[in-house]
Amino acid sequence: MENNTSTCAVIGAGIAGIAAAIRLANKGYKVTVFEANNYTGGKLTQIEKSGFRFDAGPSLFTMPHFVEELFQLSGKDTKQYFQYEKLDTVCHYFYEDGTVIRAYADKEKFAEEVAQKTTENKETILHFLEKSAKKYALTANLFLFSSLHKMGTYLTKETLKGVLGLPTLGVFKTMNRANEQTFKDERVTQLFNRFATYNGSNPYETPATLNIIPHLEHNIGAFMPKGGMHSISQSLYKLAQDIGVRFVLNSPVEEIVVEKGKVKGVKVKGEFYPFQLIVSNMDVVGTYKRLLKQQKQPKKLLNQPKSSSALIFYWGIRKQFDQLATHNIFFSKDYKSEFEHIFQKKTIYEDPTVYINITSRYCPEDAPAGCDNWFTMINTPNNVGQNWEQLIERARQSIIEKLSRMLNTDVASLIACEEILEPRTIESRTSSSLGALYGNSSNNRYAAFLRHANFSSKIKNLYFCGGSVHPGGGIPLCLSSAKIVGDLVPTA
Ligand SMILES: Cc1cc2nc3c(=O)[nH]c(=O)nc-3n(C[C@H](O)[C@H](O)[C@H](O)COP(=O)(O)OP(=O)(O)OC[C@H]3O[C@@H](n4cnc5c(N)ncnc54)[C@H](O)[C@@H]3O)c2cc1C
């Protein structure tokens, strides 16, 4: 091992960049994180307006042990930095026919609720969740927690079990097909099809392997951090600083300098800074196209179809609705058409499924008394130059009409303040290619193998983490990418 590989630059202070910095500091590296924005956390940030606080990006927190692991690794007491609780109710689902399903965290209670509100049997739901757990146990180690690009991964007993079990995982069926065959009630199929959106995919295209996702929410649980989702990135930011990581904000990296097939350092504001090791948390498309312009581009990997994006209205609402929980879904009548509009027609459907996240249900200080903070989101196509002004205006109208109809109240008159995030601003604020929320989509069965590896096979000492590379987007997988990088990098 070379003894000069002790300084490391991380490009980007998204959740994966911060986690990678913590892991490398624990391996003895002197780590500097360069962040383009004047804040850390990337998509995991917050908005404060007129007495309301909103989590700006992620709202659903699963697999908290990935966060806790970083405090334990650093020899710190998690509770001093970060606290969370399990939610009793995962989500409230509203359908246009008036059905309301409360998805309780307690599996038995949830299955009973579904059986009561639909034509489905309790046992079918419980069996589906059991199968989801088994599929997860077979696949997680191979697809989520290891590098798919190192021979060693394929030589473990666990991985071998996963590979042998592949035919039973539904790789040859779509999620919707498998769910239609399992459930007789369309409302239940729609409920479980929704899990494809957890990584920005289309249930009518994505393989049924993604039916492992309900396991995370229904068998393990959905959690709520004290202080909101923003506290995930901020507690890790504090931890990183406490163990000696240096953060340089307002400092977009302009180039990764490479010499004789090995990284030499980075250029920031025209200045060269030498580093022996570099981890890019910038979207991999931008990393190659903007920071590695002179290098050979892995065109096939960079051109893979991207996940969906989103349009969010952050609304301060002058009322509290008893029927709403922390997570709420108002389903579209025609889910198939909705996804055709997002992925094929690249536009917003006239009756989009609306998701409302209300953290003030859990953290009352997030809204003034008697009010709630609505994070009102619909899935949208990624940004390919649509007329967004027009689409946003129309979507705002159809969302307000839908919610007013389904909540039997004039929602427009309750809006006290508003902020908007949309595909173009998601792209410009975090450099996400096309404003995609989760990097590549998983709309084909080979998608897992078509994400960029967590290391460069051409440039020595260059590594990648974050939602645009293996194993994919979402907080748990971003944290997993940082862990894989930590495992690949030699001790300093
Ligand atoms: C609206 C929305 C809702 C979501 N909902 C959920 C959810 O409920 N649950 C969930 O798990 N996930 C959700 N996600 C996805 C999740 O937010 C992301 O997968 C994750 O936060 C991505 O983290 P990251 O580390 O890859 O990078 P990012 O958060 O994208 O951060 C990358 C950072 O790199 C910086 N950067 C880029 N280029 C440079 C450069 N050249 N120099 C220096 N810095 C640079 C950027 O400024 C940014 O801070 C959601 C995302 C959005 C936008």
XYZ file of C-alpha atoms and ligand atoms in Angstrom:
545
model
C 0.000 0.000 0.000
C 1.190 3.520 -0.815
C 1.583 5.735 2.231
C 0.682 8.917 0.322
C -2.993 7.913 -0.117
C -4.069 9.749 2.988
C -5.916 12.788 1.696
C -9.328 12.496 0.154
C -11.705 14.920 -1.538
C -15.425 14.223 -1.569
C -17.318 16.117 -4.273
C -20.780 16.994 -2.933
C -22.305 17.021 0.549
C -25.428 15.020 -0.275
C -26.341 12.306 2.221
C -24.047 9.809 0.457
C -21.154 12.283 0.271
C -21.377 13.041 4.001
C -21.632 9.308 4.820
C -18.636 8.480 2.591
C -16.636 11.269 4.272
C -17.447 9.765 7.705
C -16.426 6.287 6.584
C -13.135 7.473 5.051
C -12.286 9.633 8.075
C -12.766 6.462 10.135
C -10.300 4.725 7.822
C -7.655 7.324 8.644
C -8.046 9.715 5.691
C -7.880 13.466 5.974
C -11.162 14.296 4.242
C -12.288 17.558 2.625
C -15.819 17.831 1.240
C -16.411 20.412 -1.502
C -20.062 21.451 -1.813
C -21.432 23.681 -4.580
C -24.327 25.029 -2.482
C -24.142 27.161 0.655
C -25.770 24.327 2.633
C -25.147 20.609 3.146
C -27.560 17.718 2.599
C -28.289 18.085 -1.130
C -31.870 16.906 -1.684
C -32.220 16.344 2.072
C -32.724 19.963 2.970
C -35.569 22.097 4.366
C -37.612 25.212 3.627
C -38.849 27.682 6.232
C -41.638 30.110 5.367
C -44.240 32.181 7.237
C -43.923 30.138 10.440
C -43.985 26.774 8.637
C -41.072 24.321 8.256
C -41.059 21.812 5.384
C -38.701 18.961 4.583
C -37.825 19.849 1.001
C -36.941 16.404 -0.367
C -37.302 12.935 1.101
C -40.215 12.410 3.455
C -40.224 8.660 4.056
C -37.509 7.242 6.299
C -36.839 3.506 6.254
C -33.892 1.382 7.453
C -32.621 3.773 10.155
C -29.843 1.347 11.106
C -27.833 2.643 8.121
C -27.738 6.057 9.810
C -27.074 4.669 13.289
C -24.198 2.568 11.983
C -22.251 5.754 11.165
C -22.402 7.001 14.771
C -21.422 3.575 16.095
C -18.541 3.339 13.625
C -17.304 6.726 14.866
C -17.563 5.686 18.528
C -20.360 8.190 19.288
C -23.673 7.855 21.062
C -26.350 8.097 18.356
C -28.933 9.616 20.727
C -26.690 12.637 21.331
C -27.017 13.475 17.629
C -30.077 11.778 16.172
C -33.387 10.420 17.455
C -36.323 8.849 15.698
C -39.515 6.883 16.350
C -41.440 4.224 14.508
C -44.743 5.440 13.030
C -47.923 3.608 14.151
C -49.575 4.285 10.826
C -47.512 4.055 7.683
C -49.933 5.744 5.292
C -53.566 6.668 4.687
C -54.753 5.706 1.195
C -57.710 7.552 -0.351
C -59.504 6.305 -3.475
C -61.901 8.233 -5.734
C -64.701 5.712 -4.945
C -64.591 6.846 -1.303
C -62.557 3.918 0.079
C -60.027 4.901 2.731
C -57.415 2.342 3.817
C -55.327 2.971 6.897
C -52.032 1.157 6.543
C -51.181 0.390 10.154
C -47.604 -0.500 11.040
C -48.990 -3.585 12.780
C -49.197 -6.131 9.929
C -52.182 -8.042 11.330
C -54.139 -4.830 11.834
C -53.233 -3.625 8.327
C -54.301 -6.934 6.739
C -57.575 -6.816 8.694
C -58.193 -3.242 7.536
C -57.619 -4.220 3.883
C -59.926 -7.233 4.247
C -62.601 -5.015 5.777
C -62.394 -2.252 3.172
C -61.884 -4.355 0.019
C -62.733 -7.809 -1.351
C -59.252 -9.128 -0.475
C -58.515 -11.776 2.175
C -56.418 -11.006 5.208
C -54.262 -14.104 4.519
C -53.421 -12.955 0.972
C -51.960 -9.717 2.351
C -49.979 -11.468 5.075
C -48.683 -14.072 2.608
C -47.631 -11.321 0.163
C -45.678 -9.531 2.915
C -44.046 -12.792 3.964
C -42.962 -13.431 0.363
C -41.652 -9.884 0.152
C -39.458 -10.568 3.222
C -38.135 -13.799 1.703
C -37.301 -12.128 -1.608
C -35.522 -9.362 0.279
C -33.454 -11.888 2.224
C -32.417 -13.564 -1.040
C -31.511 -10.421 -2.975
C -30.429 -7.670 -0.595
C -26.883 -8.799 -0.059
C -26.184 -9.176 -3.761
C -28.069 -6.195 -5.184
C -28.089 -3.630 -2.375
C -25.169 -4.095 -0.028
C -22.263 -5.328 -2.170
C -20.400 -4.108 -5.191
C -21.913 -5.888 -8.220
C -18.673 -5.155 -10.016
C -16.156 -7.143 -7.937
C -15.633 -10.840 -8.428
C -15.451 -11.409 -4.666
C -19.146 -10.503 -4.325
C -20.152 -13.537 -6.360
C -18.066 -15.958 -4.331
C -19.928 -15.700 -1.032
C -22.455 -18.318 0.112
C -25.166 -15.675 0.568
C -24.730 -14.338 -2.946
C -24.789 -17.820 -4.414
C -28.117 -18.410 -2.671
C -29.378 -15.159 -4.211
C -28.243 -16.107 -7.713
C -29.801 -19.584 -7.434
C -33.032 -18.036 -6.174
C -33.296 -15.547 -9.085
C -35.920 -17.537 -11.059
C -38.312 -17.309 -8.081
C -37.979 -13.548 -7.747
C -40.215 -12.489 -10.615
C -37.535 -10.991 -12.868
C -39.522 -12.124 -15.907
C -42.831 -10.513 -14.861
C -43.707 -6.883 -14.279
C -44.665 -5.735 -10.806
C -48.204 -4.983 -11.980
C -48.604 -8.419 -13.605
C -47.459 -10.185 -10.436
C -49.719 -8.044 -8.252
C -52.729 -8.557 -10.550
C -52.189 -12.290 -10.256
C -51.922 -12.095 -6.452
C -54.800 -9.750 -5.633
C -58.356 -9.847 -6.912
C -59.160 -6.301 -5.814
C -57.851 -3.543 -8.094
C -57.478 -1.151 -5.160
C -55.031 -3.515 -3.483
C -53.056 -4.007 -6.704
C -52.839 -0.220 -7.005
C -51.693 0.106 -3.393
C -48.824 -2.342 -3.876
C -48.000 -1.087 -7.421
C -47.251 2.257 -5.820
C -44.020 0.859 -4.362
C -42.428 1.099 -7.857
C -42.399 4.860 -7.352
C -40.087 4.446 -4.355
C -37.224 4.382 -6.811
C -38.890 6.420 -9.546
C -39.996 3.490 -11.696
C -43.122 2.383 -13.553
C -45.012 -0.601 -12.053
C -46.179 -1.588 -15.548
C -42.560 -2.021 -16.689
C -40.414 -2.657 -13.641
C -39.769 -6.322 -12.783
C -41.691 -7.916 -9.911
C -38.369 -8.213 -8.060
C -39.191 -4.727 -6.749
C -41.943 -6.331 -4.692
C -39.237 -6.485 -2.033
C -39.892 -2.783 -1.297
C -43.120 -3.283 0.727
C -41.031 -5.422 3.094
C -39.094 -2.330 4.189
C -42.200 -0.329 5.036
C -44.600 -3.034 6.239
C -42.324 -5.611 7.879
C -39.520 -3.365 9.177
C -41.379 -0.066 9.458
C -41.543 3.606 8.534
C -39.810 5.988 10.906
C -39.889 9.681 11.726
C -36.773 11.539 12.856
C -37.137 14.067 15.650
C -36.785 17.475 13.979
C -37.883 16.085 10.599
C -35.999 14.429 7.746
C -33.594 17.360 7.626
C -32.122 16.148 10.916
C -30.773 13.047 9.121
C -28.381 15.066 6.954
C -27.677 17.647 9.655
C -26.851 15.139 12.404
C -24.461 13.364 10.039
C -22.954 16.719 9.013
C -22.281 17.436 12.687
C -20.823 13.975 13.246
C -18.524 14.385 10.238
C -17.242 17.728 11.559
C -16.759 16.252 15.037
C -14.472 13.548 13.643
C -12.394 16.032 11.671
C -13.966 16.193 8.210
C -13.551 19.638 6.635
C -16.445 21.104 4.626
C -15.910 23.826 2.029
C -19.268 25.301 0.976
C -20.064 27.471 -2.073
C -17.319 25.588 -3.887
C -18.337 23.697 -7.021
C -15.586 21.383 -8.233
C -14.815 22.238 -11.878
C -12.485 19.402 -12.815
C -11.092 16.139 -11.508
C -7.445 16.287 -12.522
C -6.142 12.947 -13.815
C -2.566 12.113 -14.784
C -1.349 8.828 -16.188
C -4.599 7.087 -15.310
C -4.603 8.215 -11.680
C -6.371 11.062 -9.843
C -4.146 13.982 -8.871
C -6.638 16.412 -7.318
C -9.504 18.783 -8.039
C -9.901 22.249 -9.515
C -12.149 24.622 -7.607
C -12.628 28.282 -8.668
C -9.642 27.892 -10.972
C -7.291 26.690 -8.188
C -5.726 23.222 -8.138
C -5.922 21.245 -4.862
C -3.963 17.969 -4.715
C -5.653 14.843 -3.315
C -4.662 11.208 -3.447
C -8.179 9.846 -3.487
C -11.453 11.283 -4.808
C -15.064 10.262 -4.152
C -17.683 11.876 -6.347
C -21.161 12.293 -4.877
C -22.110 14.477 -7.856
C -24.519 12.759 -10.263
C -22.356 10.388 -12.327
C -23.568 11.939 -15.620
C -22.316 15.398 -14.555
C -19.157 13.916 -13.058
C -18.137 12.559 -16.471
C -19.552 15.305 -18.699
C -18.343 18.261 -16.627
C -15.486 17.129 -14.398
C -13.902 14.406 -16.553
C -14.378 15.962 -20.009
C -10.999 14.725 -21.262
C -11.605 11.117 -20.206
C -13.310 8.295 -22.089
C -17.061 8.484 -21.348
C -18.963 5.272 -20.422
C -21.739 6.331 -22.827
C -23.966 3.276 -22.422
C -24.138 3.632 -18.634
C -24.615 7.407 -18.761
C -27.446 7.150 -21.300
C -29.627 4.729 -19.325
C -33.232 5.972 -18.893
C -33.600 8.112 -15.789
C -36.143 7.807 -13.009
C -39.197 10.021 -12.736
C -38.982 13.485 -11.220
C -41.510 15.356 -9.076
C -43.501 18.533 -8.652
C -43.944 19.645 -5.058
C -46.114 22.393 -3.643
C -45.123 23.259 -0.089
C -48.341 24.636 1.301
C -48.912 26.161 4.713
C -52.539 25.113 5.392
C -54.837 26.979 7.780
C -56.642 23.857 8.987
C -55.974 20.410 10.406
C -57.890 17.538 8.835
C -58.676 14.663 11.226
C -58.609 12.107 8.420
C -54.988 12.890 7.449
C -51.895 11.160 8.845
C -48.187 11.932 8.364
C -48.200 10.144 4.957
C -51.279 10.297 2.715
C -51.981 9.134 -0.824
C -54.877 10.264 -3.005
C -54.888 7.789 -5.861
C -55.590 8.566 -9.489
C -58.557 6.691 -11.014
C -56.474 5.324 -13.878
C -52.989 4.422 -12.639
C -51.893 2.897 -15.968
C -52.643 6.100 -17.902
C -50.857 8.109 -15.218
C -47.639 6.118 -15.718
C -47.981 6.207 -19.527
C -48.071 9.990 -19.260
C -44.997 10.076 -16.991
C -42.765 7.607 -18.823
C -43.953 7.462 -22.459
C -45.693 10.773 -23.148
C -43.326 12.652 -20.824
C -46.058 14.894 -19.514
C -48.283 15.276 -16.432
C -51.515 13.281 -16.334
C -54.774 15.215 -15.855
C -55.636 13.205 -12.685
C -52.308 12.608 -10.949
C -51.923 10.575 -7.743
C -51.276 13.133 -4.997
C -49.044 12.456 -2.007
C -49.299 14.696 1.053
C -46.682 14.502 3.782
C -47.500 16.411 6.966
C -44.630 16.470 9.445
C -46.577 18.802 11.771
C -48.744 15.792 12.597
C -45.651 14.456 14.322
C -43.663 17.634 15.052
C -46.280 20.299 16.002
C -43.598 22.991 15.972
C -43.448 22.660 12.152
C -46.660 24.709 11.770
C -48.492 27.494 13.645
C -51.316 26.381 16.005
C -54.341 24.991 14.153
C -52.366 24.728 10.878
C -50.490 21.955 9.059
C -47.502 21.926 6.699
C -48.422 20.102 3.476
C -45.666 18.725 1.277
C -47.935 18.059 -1.714
C -46.183 16.010 -4.368
C -47.001 14.348 -7.684
C -44.685 12.188 -9.771
C -43.727 13.794 -13.072
C -41.547 12.935 -16.064
C -37.944 13.981 -15.850
C -36.918 17.209 -17.530
C -36.611 16.913 -21.304
C -37.461 20.550 -22.026
C -41.244 20.452 -21.499
C -43.227 23.679 -21.113
C -43.054 23.473 -17.307
C -44.810 26.807 -16.627
C -47.893 25.528 -18.382
C -47.695 22.011 -16.891
C -47.231 23.325 -13.342
C -50.152 25.740 -13.641
C -52.460 22.958 -14.901
C -51.219 20.453 -12.318
C -51.791 22.943 -9.478
C -55.372 23.322 -10.603
C -56.041 19.578 -10.926
C -54.391 18.833 -7.544
C -56.522 21.477 -5.809
C -59.677 20.187 -7.521
C -58.896 16.580 -6.585
C -58.082 17.320 -2.942
C -61.076 19.645 -2.562
C -63.326 16.901 -3.963
C -61.851 14.093 -1.865
C -61.625 16.119 1.373
C -64.920 17.859 0.757
C -63.382 21.292 1.484
C -62.204 24.195 -0.674
C -58.461 23.602 -0.327
C -57.394 26.709 -2.320
C -58.869 29.026 0.306
C -56.786 27.342 3.039
C -53.362 27.962 1.454
C -51.496 30.457 3.627
C -48.163 30.298 1.808
C -46.574 28.416 -1.069
C -43.178 27.347 -2.387
C -42.588 25.137 -5.417
C -39.914 22.586 -6.371
C -40.014 21.077 -9.864
C -37.801 19.038 -12.208
C -35.761 22.019 -13.432
C -35.004 23.296 -9.921
C -34.211 19.785 -8.679
C -31.693 19.587 -11.535
C -30.171 23.019 -11.015
C -29.906 22.743 -7.205
C -28.303 19.300 -7.004
C -26.958 18.643 -10.551
C -29.258 15.601 -10.879
C -29.312 14.563 -14.511
C -32.729 15.603 -15.976
C -33.932 16.357 -12.433
C -34.450 12.619 -11.792
C -35.081 11.851 -8.111
C -33.364 8.463 -8.051
C -30.724 8.360 -10.841
C -31.567 5.594 -13.326
C -35.043 4.083 -13.393
C -35.452 0.335 -12.800
C -37.810 -0.130 -15.712
C -36.042 -3.170 -17.095
C -34.718 -6.363 -15.573
C -31.073 -5.503 -16.306
C -31.199 -2.063 -14.643
C -29.240 -3.198 -11.578
C -26.317 -4.130 -13.826
C -26.458 -0.896 -15.810
C -25.707 1.522 -12.980
C -22.155 2.804 -12.742
C -19.943 0.919 -10.288
C -18.797 2.559 -7.032
C -15.274 2.823 -8.430
C -13.660 3.674 -11.747
C -12.070 0.758 -13.551
C -10.072 3.222 -15.722
C -8.928 5.900 -13.281
C -7.060 4.816 -10.174
C -8.301 6.113 -6.786
C -11.588 7.470 -8.167
C -14.796 6.337 -6.433
C -18.503 7.120 -6.755
C -21.380 7.250 -4.279
C -24.957 8.532 -4.292
C -28.295 7.891 -5.914
C -27.028 7.883 -9.525
C -24.653 4.910 -9.071
C -24.897 1.385 -7.659
C -27.097 0.369 -5.819
C -29.454 3.307 -6.665
C -31.466 6.182 -5.203
C -33.271 6.747 -1.915
C -31.650 7.371 1.463
C -30.930 3.737 2.443
C -29.320 2.901 -0.893
C -27.317 6.136 -0.951
C -25.982 5.218 2.498
C -25.260 1.722 1.209
C -23.265 3.184 -1.711
C -21.113 5.083 0.803
C -20.600 1.895 2.783
C -19.507 -0.005 -0.330
C -17.018 2.795 -1.117
C -15.765 2.635 2.484
C -15.231 -1.114 2.114
C -13.449 -0.800 -1.255
C -10.980 1.895 -0.190
C -7.823 0.653 1.568
C -7.068 1.922 5.075
C -4.929 5.089 4.893
C -38.730 15.616 -3.808
C -37.962 14.387 -3.450
C -38.562 13.378 -2.700
C -37.840 12.234 -2.335
N -38.425 11.313 -1.507
C -37.662 10.339 -0.943
C -38.138 9.584 0.156
O -39.256 9.778 0.624
N -37.321 8.630 0.713
C -36.058 8.420 0.228
O -35.347 7.546 0.759
N -35.566 9.145 -0.811
C -36.327 10.104 -1.399
N -35.818 10.905 -2.386
C -34.512 10.573 -2.977
C -33.356 11.020 -2.102
O -33.540 12.344 -1.734
C -32.064 10.899 -2.881
O -31.905 9.594 -3.420
C -30.847 11.213 -2.015
O -31.072 12.273 -1.123
C -29.693 11.539 -2.944
O -28.549 11.781 -2.190
P -27.131 11.905 -2.877
O -26.136 11.798 -1.816
O -27.023 10.968 -4.021
O -27.037 13.335 -3.544
P -27.794 14.736 -3.616
O -28.743 14.928 -2.501
O -28.300 14.870 -5.004
O -26.591 15.699 -3.376
C -25.536 15.870 -4.263
C -24.742 17.068 -3.762
O -23.618 17.263 -4.596
C -23.459 18.651 -4.814
N -22.696 18.832 -6.045
C -23.075 18.478 -7.306
N -22.107 18.777 -8.173
C -21.089 19.333 -7.454
C -19.795 19.824 -7.786
N -19.346 19.835 -9.051
N -19.007 20.310 -6.789
C -19.442 20.309 -5.491
N -20.663 19.854 -5.135
C -21.473 19.365 -6.098
C -24.879 19.163 -4.899
O -24.939 20.560 -4.686
C -25.552 18.356 -3.795
O -25.476 18.988 -2.547
C -36.511 12.061 -2.792
C -35.913 13.070 -3.561
C -36.622 14.225 -3.863
C -35.938 15.316 -4.659
